[in-house]
PDB file of C-alpha atoms in Angstrom:
ATOM      1  CA  MET T   1     105.968  81.640 122.733  1.00  0.00           C
ATOM      2  CA  ALA T   2     102.964  81.614 120.416  1.00  0.00           C
ATOM      3  CA  ARG T   3     102.186  84.507 118.132  1.00  0.00           C
ATOM      4  CA  PRO T   4      99.429  86.765 119.515  1.00  0.00           C
ATOM      5  CA  ARG T   5      96.082  86.594 117.725  1.00  0.00           C
ATOM      6  CA  LYS T   6      95.215  89.421 115.387  1.00  0.00           C
ATOM      7  CA  PRO T   7      91.944  91.186 116.158  1.00  0.00           C
ATOM      8  CA  THR T   8      89.051  90.270 113.885  1.00  0.00           C
ATOM      9  CA  ASN T   9      88.719  93.816 112.539  1.00  0.00           C
ATOM     10  CA  VAL T  10      92.376  93.744 111.452  1.00  0.00           C
ATOM     11  CA  LEU T  11      91.907  90.365 109.762  1.00  0.00           C
ATOM     12  CA  GLU T  12      88.826  91.703 108.016  1.00  0.00           C
ATOM     13  CA  LEU T  13      90.679  94.803 106.807  1.00  0.00           C
ATOM     14  CA  THR T  14      93.453  92.643 105.363  1.00  0.00           C
ATOM     15  CA  GLY T  15      90.979  90.403 103.517  1.00  0.00           C
ATOM     16  CA  ALA T  16      91.755  87.211 105.449  1.00  0.00           C
ATOM     17  CA  PHE T  17      88.104  86.136 105.576  1.00  0.00           C
ATOM     18  CA  LYS T  18      87.645  86.409 101.822  1.00  0.00           C
ATOM     19  CA  LYS T  19      90.080  83.540 101.444  1.00  0.00           C
ATOM     20  CA  ASP T  20      88.832  81.469 104.409  1.00  0.00           C
ATOM     21  CA  PRO T  21      85.364  82.665 105.498  1.00  0.00           C
ATOM     22  CA  GLN T  22      84.956  79.673 107.830  1.00  0.00           C
ATOM     23  CA  ARG T  23      87.737  81.091 110.040  1.00  0.00           C
ATOM     24  CA  ARG T  24      85.710  84.138 111.074  1.00  0.00           C
ATOM     25  CA  ARG T  25      85.474  84.188 114.856  1.00  0.00           C
ATOM     26  CA  GLN T  26      83.381  86.089 117.318  1.00  0.00           C
ATOM     27  CA  ASP T  27      85.625  88.570 119.120  1.00  0.00           C
ATOM     28  CA  ALA T  28      84.361  90.706 121.947  1.00  0.00           C
ATOM     29  CA  GLU T  29      82.737  93.858 120.648  1.00  0.00           C
ATOM     30  CA  SER T  30      84.839  96.980 121.033  1.00  0.00           C
ATOM     31  CA  ALA T  31      83.433  99.997 122.815  1.00  0.00           C
ATOM     32  CA  GLY T  32      83.155 101.924 119.536  1.00  0.00           C
ATOM     33  CA  GLU T  33      85.202 104.675 117.935  1.00  0.00           C
ATOM     34  CA  LEU T  34      87.891 106.401 119.954  1.00  0.00           C
ATOM     35  CA  THR T  35      86.433 109.397 121.760  1.00  0.00           C
ATOM     36  CA  ALA T  36      88.044 112.416 123.413  1.00  0.00           C
ATOM     37  CA  PRO T  37      90.938 111.876 125.814  1.00  0.00           C
ATOM     38  CA  PRO T  38      90.161 111.494 129.516  1.00  0.00           C
ATOM     39  CA  PRO T  39      89.854 114.765 131.455  1.00  0.00           C
ATOM     40  CA  HIS T  40      92.673 113.945 133.889  1.00  0.00           C
ATOM     41  CA  ILE T  41      95.440 114.116 131.274  1.00  0.00           C
ATOM     42  CA  ASN T  42      96.868 117.427 130.118  1.00  0.00           C
ATOM     43  CA  GLY T  43     100.007 119.099 128.839  1.00  0.00           C
ATOM     44  CA  ALA T  44     102.559 116.965 127.030  1.00  0.00           C
ATOM     45  CA  VAL T  45     100.617 113.748 127.677  1.00  0.00           C
ATOM     46  CA  LEU T  46      97.493 115.235 126.072  1.00  0.00           C
ATOM     47  CA  HIS T  47      99.541 116.343 123.078  1.00  0.00           C
ATOM     48  CA  ALA T  48     101.022 112.818 122.770  1.00  0.00           C
ATOM     49  CA  TRP T  49      97.525 111.250 123.050  1.00  0.00           C
ATOM     50  CA  ASN T  50      96.198 113.439 120.225  1.00  0.00           C
ATOM     51  CA  GLU T  51      99.256 112.780 118.080  1.00  0.00           C
ATOM     52  CA  ILE T  52      99.056 108.996 118.459  1.00  0.00           C
ATOM     53  CA  ALA T  53      95.300 109.042 117.810  1.00  0.00           C
ATOM     54  CA  GLN T  54      95.816 111.194 114.710  1.00  0.00           C
ATOM     55  CA  TYR T  55      98.613 109.152 113.170  1.00  0.00           C
ATOM     56  CA  ALA T  56      97.378 105.632 113.973  1.00  0.00           C
ATOM     57  CA  PRO T  57      95.949 103.780 110.971  1.00  0.00           C
ATOM     58  CA  ARG T  58      92.257 104.421 110.457  1.00  0.00           C
ATOM     59  CA  ASP T  59      89.794 102.087 112.239  1.00  0.00           C
ATOM     60  CA  VAL T  60      92.469 100.519 114.466  1.00  0.00           C
ATOM     61  CA  LEU T  61      92.092 102.456 117.741  1.00  0.00           C
ATOM     62  CA  THR T  62      88.751 102.198 119.530  1.00  0.00           C
ATOM     63  CA  ASP T  63      87.450 103.226 122.934  1.00  0.00           C
ATOM     64  CA  SER T  64      88.507  99.801 124.213  1.00  0.00           C
ATOM     65  CA  ASP T  65      92.127 100.871 123.649  1.00  0.00           C
ATOM     66  CA  ARG T  66      91.957 103.988 125.854  1.00  0.00           C
ATOM     67  CA  ILE T  67      94.080 102.616 128.698  1.00  0.00           C
ATOM     68  CA  SER T  68      96.798 101.314 126.364  1.00  0.00           C
ATOM     69  CA  LEU T  69      96.730 104.619 124.507  1.00  0.00           C
ATOM     70  CA  GLU T  70      97.067 106.527 127.784  1.00  0.00           C
ATOM     71  CA  ILE T  71     100.105 104.430 128.760  1.00  0.00           C
ATOM     72  CA  ALA T  72     101.673 105.017 125.343  1.00  0.00           C
ATOM     73  CA  ALA T  73     100.971 108.765 125.562  1.00  0.00           C
ATOM     74  CA  ASN T  74     102.590 108.947 129.014  1.00  0.00           C
ATOM     75  CA  LEU T  75     105.651 107.061 127.804  1.00  0.00           C
ATOM     76  CA  LEU T  76     105.954 109.214 124.684  1.00  0.00           C
ATOM     77  CA  ALA T  77     105.701 112.408 126.764  1.00  0.00           C
ATOM     78  CA  GLN T  78     108.404 111.120 129.153  1.00  0.00           C
ATOM     79  CA  PHE T  79     110.626 110.179 126.210  1.00  0.00           C
ATOM     80  CA  ARG T  80     110.279 113.600 124.638  1.00  0.00           C
ATOM     81  CA  ALA T  81     110.966 115.369 127.940  1.00  0.00           C
ATOM     82  CA  ASP T  82     114.387 113.704 128.360  1.00  0.00           C
ATOM     83  CA  PRO T  83     115.346 111.145 125.689  1.00  0.00           C
ATOM     84  CA  ALA T  84     118.882 110.707 127.035  1.00  0.00           C
ATOM     85  CA  GLU T  85     117.651 109.552 130.456  1.00  0.00           C
ATOM     86  CA  PHE T  86     114.701 107.493 129.180  1.00  0.00           C
ATOM     87  CA  PRO T  87     115.209 103.875 130.357  1.00  0.00           C
ATOM     88  CA  GLY T  88     115.587 101.203 127.712  1.00  0.00           C
ATOM     89  CA  ALA T  89     112.813  99.052 129.204  1.00  0.00           C
ATOM     90  CA  LYS T  90     110.328 101.908 128.837  1.00  0.00           C
ATOM     91  CA  LEU T  91     111.457 102.498 125.260  1.00  0.00           C
ATOM     92  CA  VAL T  92     110.873  98.832 124.441  1.00  0.00           C
ATOM     93  CA  ARG T  93     107.380  99.059 125.964  1.00  0.00           C
ATOM     94  CA  LEU T  94     106.608 102.235 124.000  1.00  0.00           C
ATOM     95  CA  GLU T  95     107.754 100.616 120.746  1.00  0.00           C
ATOM     96  CA  ALA T  96     105.641  97.532 121.506  1.00  0.00           C
ATOM     97  CA  LEU T  97     102.521  99.605 122.155  1.00  0.00           C
ATOM     98  CA  LEU T  98     103.023 101.688 119.015  1.00  0.00           C
ATOM     99  CA  GLY T  99     103.538  98.471 117.075  1.00  0.00           C
ATOM    100  CA  LYS T 100     100.270  97.065 118.385  1.00  0.00           C
ATOM    101  CA  PHE T 101      98.576 100.254 117.205  1.00  0.00           C
ATOM    102  CA  GLY T 102     100.032  99.642 113.717  1.00  0.00           C
ATOM    103  CA  MET T 103     102.402 102.614 113.928  1.00  0.00           C
ATOM    104  CA  THR T 104     105.641 101.008 112.742  1.00  0.00           C
ATOM    105  CA  PRO T 105     106.332 100.215 109.082  1.00  0.00           C
ATOM    106  CA  ALA T 106     106.238  96.456 109.604  1.00  0.00           C
ATOM    107  CA  ASP T 107     103.068  96.550 111.693  1.00  0.00           C
ATOM    108  CA  ARG T 108     101.382  99.047 109.385  1.00  0.00           C
ATOM    109  CA  SER T 109     101.841  96.617 106.510  1.00  0.00           C
ATOM    110  CA  LYS T 110      99.792  94.093 108.494  1.00  0.00           C
ATOM    111  CA  VAL T 111      96.873  96.522 108.713  1.00  0.00           C
ATOM    112  CA  GLY T 112      96.000  96.867 105.059  1.00  0.00           C
ATOM    113  CA  GLY T 113      92.914  99.045 105.265  1.00  0.00           C
ATOM    114  CA  LYS T 114      89.938  98.750 102.967  1.00  0.00           C
ATOM    115  CA  LYS T 115      90.890  98.290  99.362  1.00  0.00           C
ATOM    116  CA  GLU T 116      88.611  99.510  96.629  1.00  0.00           C
ATOM    117  CA  ALA T 117      87.588  97.095  93.923  1.00  0.00           C
ATOM    118  CA  PRO T 118      89.088  97.865  90.524  1.00  0.00           C
ATOM    119  CA  LYS T 119      86.816  99.921  88.311  1.00  0.00           C
ATOM    120  CA  GLY T 120      85.750  98.406  85.027  1.00  0.00           C
ATOM    121  CA  ASN T 121      86.987  95.292  83.316  1.00  0.00           C
ATOM    122  CA  PRO T 122      90.776  95.284  82.876  1.00  0.00           C
ATOM    123  CA  PHE T 123      90.414  92.904  79.913  1.00  0.00           C
ATOM    124  CA  ALA T 124      87.875  95.040  78.033  1.00  0.00           C
ATOM    125  CA  ASP T 125      90.550  96.573  75.781  1.00  0.00           C
ATOM    126  CA  LEU T 126      91.886  93.218  74.596  1.00  0.00           C
TER     127      LEU T 126
END
């Protein structure tokens, strides 16, 4: 099975287009920054939504990810309610969703974030 494509904003954050600017592609525009959770969720699911949104790497989650985030929040709330009885298939799905949001160590390393340019000339003292 082929590796899934990384979103353009993730490639841009990691600096992939600085090396190969001709590879920049036109992805569908996202719906903008993540807004408030939907009004129909509450309780433990709402708490899980806010926690995932808070701890996800900056500029990764957008309003286009609301449905995936809602599924992940529901699964996380179910897991926390009874971890011993939580089915393995649901746990795998939860881990996959969190990974796609850049919330595991390996996946977080793929979302580098914006790096600041070094200040000054490092060779000035030589």
